[in-house]
PDB file of C-alpha atoms in Angstrom:
ATOM      1  CA  MET A  78       8.646  12.799   4.846  1.00  0.00           C
ATOM      2  CA  THR A  79       8.600  14.040   8.361  1.00  0.00           C
ATOM      3  CA  ASP A  80       5.612  15.025  10.058  1.00  0.00           C
ATOM      4  CA  VAL A  81       6.077  18.703   8.576  1.00  0.00           C
ATOM      5  CA  THR A  82       8.267  19.807   5.520  1.00  0.00           C
ATOM      6  CA  PRO A  83       8.346  23.182   4.953  1.00  0.00           C
ATOM      7  CA  LEU A  84       7.283  24.242   0.986  1.00  0.00           C
ATOM      8  CA  ALA A  85       8.755  27.791  -0.945  1.00  0.00           C
ATOM      9  CA  GLU A  86       6.795  30.913  -0.280  1.00  0.00           C
ATOM     10  CA  GLY A  87       5.785  30.690   3.392  1.00  0.00           C
ATOM     11  CA  TYR A  88       4.155  27.474   3.668  1.00  0.00           C
ATOM     12  CA  GLU A  89       4.063  23.933   5.025  1.00  0.00           C
ATOM     13  CA  ILE A  90       2.850  19.876   4.660  1.00  0.00           C
ATOM     14  CA  SER A  91       2.305  18.165   7.194  1.00  0.00           C
ATOM     15  CA  THR A  92       0.711  14.742   8.211  1.00  0.00           C
ATOM     16  CA  ASP A  93      -0.558  15.143  12.135  1.00  0.00           C
ATOM     17  CA  LEU A  94      -3.721  14.250  12.262  1.00  0.00           C
ATOM     18  CA  ALA A  95      -4.677  17.326  15.181  1.00  0.00           C
ATOM     19  CA  ARG A  96      -3.622  19.721  12.758  1.00  0.00           C
ATOM     20  CA  ILE A  97      -6.569  19.179   9.848  1.00  0.00           C
ATOM     21  CA  ASP A  98      -9.209  21.667  10.894  1.00  0.00           C
ATOM     22  CA  ALA A  99     -11.968  18.811   9.631  1.00  0.00           C
ATOM     23  CA  GLY A 100     -14.943  22.044   9.661  1.00  0.00           C
ATOM     24  CA  LYS A 101     -12.847  23.422   6.690  1.00  0.00           C
ATOM     25  CA  VAL A 102     -11.973  20.051   4.602  1.00  0.00           C
ATOM     26  CA  HIS A 103     -15.358  19.694   4.965  1.00  0.00           C
ATOM     27  CA  ARG A 104     -16.546  23.148   3.190  1.00  0.00           C
ATOM     28  CA  TRP A 105     -13.990  22.471   1.224  1.00  0.00           C
ATOM     29  CA  LEU A 106     -15.129  19.471   0.350  1.00  0.00           C
ATOM     30  CA  SER A 107     -19.178  19.005   0.397  1.00  0.00           C
ATOM     31  CA  THR A 108     -19.751  23.087  -1.227  1.00  0.00           C
ATOM     32  CA  ASP A 109     -16.929  22.957  -4.104  1.00  0.00           C
ATOM     33  CA  ALA A 110     -15.337  20.103  -5.431  1.00  0.00           C
ATOM     34  CA  TYR A 111     -17.557  18.311  -7.989  1.00  0.00           C
ATOM     35  CA  TRP A 112     -16.741  15.007  -6.698  1.00  0.00           C
ATOM     36  CA  ALA A 113     -17.904  15.381  -2.873  1.00  0.00           C
ATOM     37  CA  LEU A 114     -20.633  18.099  -2.996  1.00  0.00           C
ATOM     38  CA  GLY A 115     -23.235  17.429  -0.597  1.00  0.00           C
ATOM     39  CA  ARG A 116     -20.654  15.017   1.052  1.00  0.00           C
ATOM     40  CA  ALA A 117     -22.239  14.782   4.888  1.00  0.00           C
ATOM     41  CA  ARG A 118     -20.181  15.979   7.295  1.00  0.00           C
ATOM     42  CA  GLU A 119     -20.382  12.675   9.238  1.00  0.00           C
ATOM     43  CA  LYS A 120     -18.846  10.696   6.460  1.00  0.00           C
ATOM     44  CA  GLN A 121     -15.918  13.387   5.683  1.00  0.00           C
ATOM     45  CA  ASP A 122     -15.081  12.987   9.765  1.00  0.00           C
ATOM     46  CA  ARG A 123     -15.321   9.182   8.961  1.00  0.00           C
ATOM     47  CA  ALA A 124     -13.048  10.109   5.311  1.00  0.00           C
ATOM     48  CA  ILE A 125     -10.260  11.873   7.502  1.00  0.00           C
ATOM     49  CA  ALA A 126     -10.650   9.398  10.471  1.00  0.00           C
ATOM     50  CA  GLY A 127     -10.129   6.430   7.905  1.00  0.00           C
ATOM     51  CA  SER A 128      -6.948   7.893   5.431  1.00  0.00           C
ATOM     52  CA  LEU A 129      -3.462   8.990   6.149  1.00  0.00           C
ATOM     53  CA  ASN A 130      -4.198  12.754   5.089  1.00  0.00           C
ATOM     54  CA  PHE A 131      -2.016  15.900   4.518  1.00  0.00           C
ATOM     55  CA  GLY A 132      -2.139  19.148   5.169  1.00  0.00           C
ATOM     56  CA  VAL A 133      -0.692  22.401   3.654  1.00  0.00           C
ATOM     57  CA  TYR A 134      -0.532  26.042   6.254  1.00  0.00           C
ATOM     58  CA  ASP A 135       0.281  29.160   6.042  1.00  0.00           C
ATOM     59  CA  THR A 136       3.408  29.460   7.880  1.00  0.00           C
ATOM     60  CA  ALA A 137       2.749  32.753   9.300  1.00  0.00           C
ATOM     61  CA  SER A 138      -0.716  32.531  10.381  1.00  0.00           C
ATOM     62  CA  GLY A 139      -1.065  28.272  10.736  1.00  0.00           C
ATOM     63  CA  GLU A 140      -3.796  28.280   9.158  1.00  0.00           C
ATOM     64  CA  GLN A 141      -4.454  25.404   6.568  1.00  0.00           C
ATOM     65  CA  VAL A 142      -4.876  26.157   3.060  1.00  0.00           C
ATOM     66  CA  ALA A 143      -5.274  22.659   1.120  1.00  0.00           C
ATOM     67  CA  TYR A 144      -5.593  18.816   1.750  1.00  0.00           C
ATOM     68  CA  ALA A 145      -5.296  15.555   0.774  1.00  0.00           C
ATOM     69  CA  ARG A 146      -5.759  12.334   2.089  1.00  0.00           C
ATOM     70  CA  ILE A 147      -4.498   8.777   0.640  1.00  0.00           C
ATOM     71  CA  VAL A 148      -6.398   5.586   1.460  1.00  0.00           C
ATOM     72  CA  THR A 149      -3.811   2.710   2.054  1.00  0.00           C
ATOM     73  CA  ASP A 150      -2.660  -0.214   2.861  1.00  0.00           C
ATOM     74  CA  LEU A 151       0.941   1.085   2.909  1.00  0.00           C
ATOM     75  CA  ALA A 152       2.367  -2.209   1.267  1.00  0.00           C
ATOM     76  CA  THR A 153       0.572  -2.596  -2.000  1.00  0.00           C
ATOM     77  CA  PHE A 154      -1.695  -0.046  -3.236  1.00  0.00           C
ATOM     78  CA  ALA A 155      -2.840   3.608  -2.691  1.00  0.00           C
ATOM     79  CA  TRP A 156      -5.705   5.927  -3.668  1.00  0.00           C
ATOM     80  CA  LEU A 157      -5.131   9.813  -3.790  1.00  0.00           C
ATOM     81  CA  CYS A 158      -8.058  11.726  -2.984  1.00  0.00           C
ATOM     82  CA  ASP A 159      -9.532  14.013  -1.763  1.00  0.00           C
ATOM     83  CA  VAL A 160      -6.900  16.577  -3.577  1.00  0.00           C
ATOM     84  CA  TYR A 161      -8.257  20.640  -2.674  1.00  0.00           C
ATOM     85  CA  VAL A 162      -6.651  23.362  -3.375  1.00  0.00           C
ATOM     86  CA  ASP A 163      -7.871  26.872  -1.262  1.00  0.00           C
ATOM     87  CA  PRO A 164      -8.889  29.197  -4.217  1.00  0.00           C
ATOM     88  CA  ALA A 165      -7.149  32.391  -2.400  1.00  0.00           C
ATOM     89  CA  VAL A 166      -3.197  30.301  -2.975  1.00  0.00           C
ATOM     90  CA  ARG A 167      -4.080  28.309  -6.234  1.00  0.00           C
ATOM     91  CA  GLY A 168      -1.819  29.000  -8.396  1.00  0.00           C
ATOM     92  CA  LYS A 169       1.257  29.169  -6.137  1.00  0.00           C
ATOM     93  CA  GLY A 170       2.080  25.359  -7.046  1.00  0.00           C
ATOM     94  CA  ILE A 171       0.211  24.516  -3.336  1.00  0.00           C
ATOM     95  CA  GLY A 172      -1.183  21.532  -5.535  1.00  0.00           C
ATOM     96  CA  THR A 173       1.457  20.279  -7.080  1.00  0.00           C
ATOM     97  CA  SER A 174       3.883  20.713  -4.476  1.00  0.00           C
ATOM     98  CA  LEU A 175       0.953  18.706  -1.883  1.00  0.00           C
ATOM     99  CA  VAL A 176       0.962  15.843  -4.847  1.00  0.00           C
ATOM    100  CA  GLU A 177       4.585  15.248  -4.647  1.00  0.00           C
ATOM    101  CA  ALA A 178       5.181  15.005  -1.161  1.00  0.00           C
ATOM    102  CA  VAL A 179       2.704  12.527  -0.463  1.00  0.00           C
ATOM    103  CA  ARG A 180       4.092  10.429  -3.976  1.00  0.00           C
ATOM    104  CA  GLU A 181       7.813  11.090  -2.012  1.00  0.00           C
ATOM    105  CA  HIS A 182       5.893   9.950   2.035  1.00  0.00           C
ATOM    106  CA  LEU A 183       4.647   6.757   0.346  1.00  0.00           C
ATOM    107  CA  ARG A 184       7.808   6.306  -1.935  1.00  0.00           C
ATOM    108  CA  PRO A 185       9.544   4.567   1.265  1.00  0.00           C
ATOM    109  CA  HIS A 186       6.437   1.766   1.132  1.00  0.00           C
ATOM    110  CA  GLY A 187       7.475  -0.005  -1.943  1.00  0.00           C
ATOM    111  CA  LEU A 188       4.142   0.428  -3.440  1.00  0.00           C
ATOM    112  CA  ARG A 189       3.030  -1.182  -7.050  1.00  0.00           C
ATOM    113  CA  ARG A 190       0.307   1.879  -8.010  1.00  0.00           C
ATOM    114  CA  ILE A 191      -1.203   4.855  -6.385  1.00  0.00           C
ATOM    115  CA  LEU A 192      -4.369   5.604  -8.371  1.00  0.00           C
ATOM    116  CA  LEU A 193      -6.581   8.842  -8.225  1.00  0.00           C
ATOM    117  CA  ALA A 194      -9.225  10.219 -10.688  1.00  0.00           C
ATOM    118  CA  THR A 195      -9.904  13.469 -11.838  1.00  0.00           C
ATOM    119  CA  HIS A 196     -12.084  15.143 -14.782  1.00  0.00           C
ATOM    120  CA  ASP A 197      -9.568  18.406 -14.562  1.00  0.00           C
ATOM    121  CA  ALA A 198      -6.742  18.334 -12.942  1.00  0.00           C
ATOM    122  CA  HIS A 199      -4.301  16.255 -15.256  1.00  0.00           C
ATOM    123  CA  GLY A 200      -1.534  18.854 -15.860  1.00  0.00           C
ATOM    124  CA  VAL A 201      -1.029  19.057 -11.773  1.00  0.00           C
ATOM    125  CA  TYR A 202      -0.885  15.501 -11.665  1.00  0.00           C
ATOM    126  CA  GLU A 203       1.321  15.166 -14.631  1.00  0.00           C
ATOM    127  CA  LYS A 204       3.953  16.660 -12.725  1.00  0.00           C
ATOM    128  CA  ALA A 205       4.295  14.601  -9.894  1.00  0.00           C
ATOM    129  CA  GLY A 206       4.382  11.528 -12.603  1.00  0.00           C
ATOM    130  CA  PHE A 207       0.683  10.080 -12.143  1.00  0.00           C
ATOM    131  CA  ALA A 208       0.057   8.919 -16.388  1.00  0.00           C
ATOM    132  CA  ASN A 209      -3.694   8.009 -18.018  1.00  0.00           C
ATOM    133  CA  LEU A 210      -3.641   4.139 -17.217  1.00  0.00           C
ATOM    134  CA  PRO A 211      -1.911   1.631 -20.085  1.00  0.00           C
ATOM    135  CA  GLU A 212      -4.826  -0.279 -19.923  1.00  0.00           C
ATOM    136  CA  PRO A 213      -7.771   0.678 -18.925  1.00  0.00           C
ATOM    137  CA  ASP A 214     -10.036  -2.070 -19.513  1.00  0.00           C
ATOM    138  CA  GLN A 215      -8.149  -4.069 -16.815  1.00  0.00           C
ATOM    139  CA  TYR A 216     -10.041  -1.665 -14.594  1.00  0.00           C
ATOM    140  CA  MET A 217     -13.226  -2.000 -12.981  1.00  0.00           C
ATOM    141  CA  ALA A 218     -15.662  -0.127 -10.240  1.00  0.00           C
ATOM    142  CA  LEU A 219     -18.620  -1.120  -8.462  1.00  0.00           C
ATOM    143  CA  PHE A 220     -21.080   1.850  -7.366  1.00  0.00           C
ATOM    144  CA  PHE A 221     -23.776   1.311  -4.772  1.00  0.00           C
ATOM    145  CA  GLU A 222     -27.134   3.750  -5.329  1.00  0.00           C
ATOM    146  CA  LYS A 223     -26.112   6.756  -3.350  1.00  0.00           C
TER     147      LYS A 223
END
């Protein structure tokens, strides 16, 4: 994927960090995303700084309408997280296009897998080729106290 990839319906995807509206992303996630409710702005800013970021923008206004980030070594593994589409533009395929663009951006790196977690958007990710883990009992997590 080049820095800017056009989408249908007047939207484009960019990996240009300078275009990310960090305040908007923080507001979206900390107030409306079940996995990030109450996330501190400083923590969100650190997450953005340490990740590969994707923004979707309205081509007419330049306004950011969606966001996703990847935590990766760009060699073996990636974690797709903080995928969010502004409620005002949901239902236009922006989320699916965003996830597909992330997949295609990472494809040339030869990663073994891209993981994610979702409570309610399985259909969006399935359209981009994601599936349930074939052997979920092989995966573990370490949780720190909040």
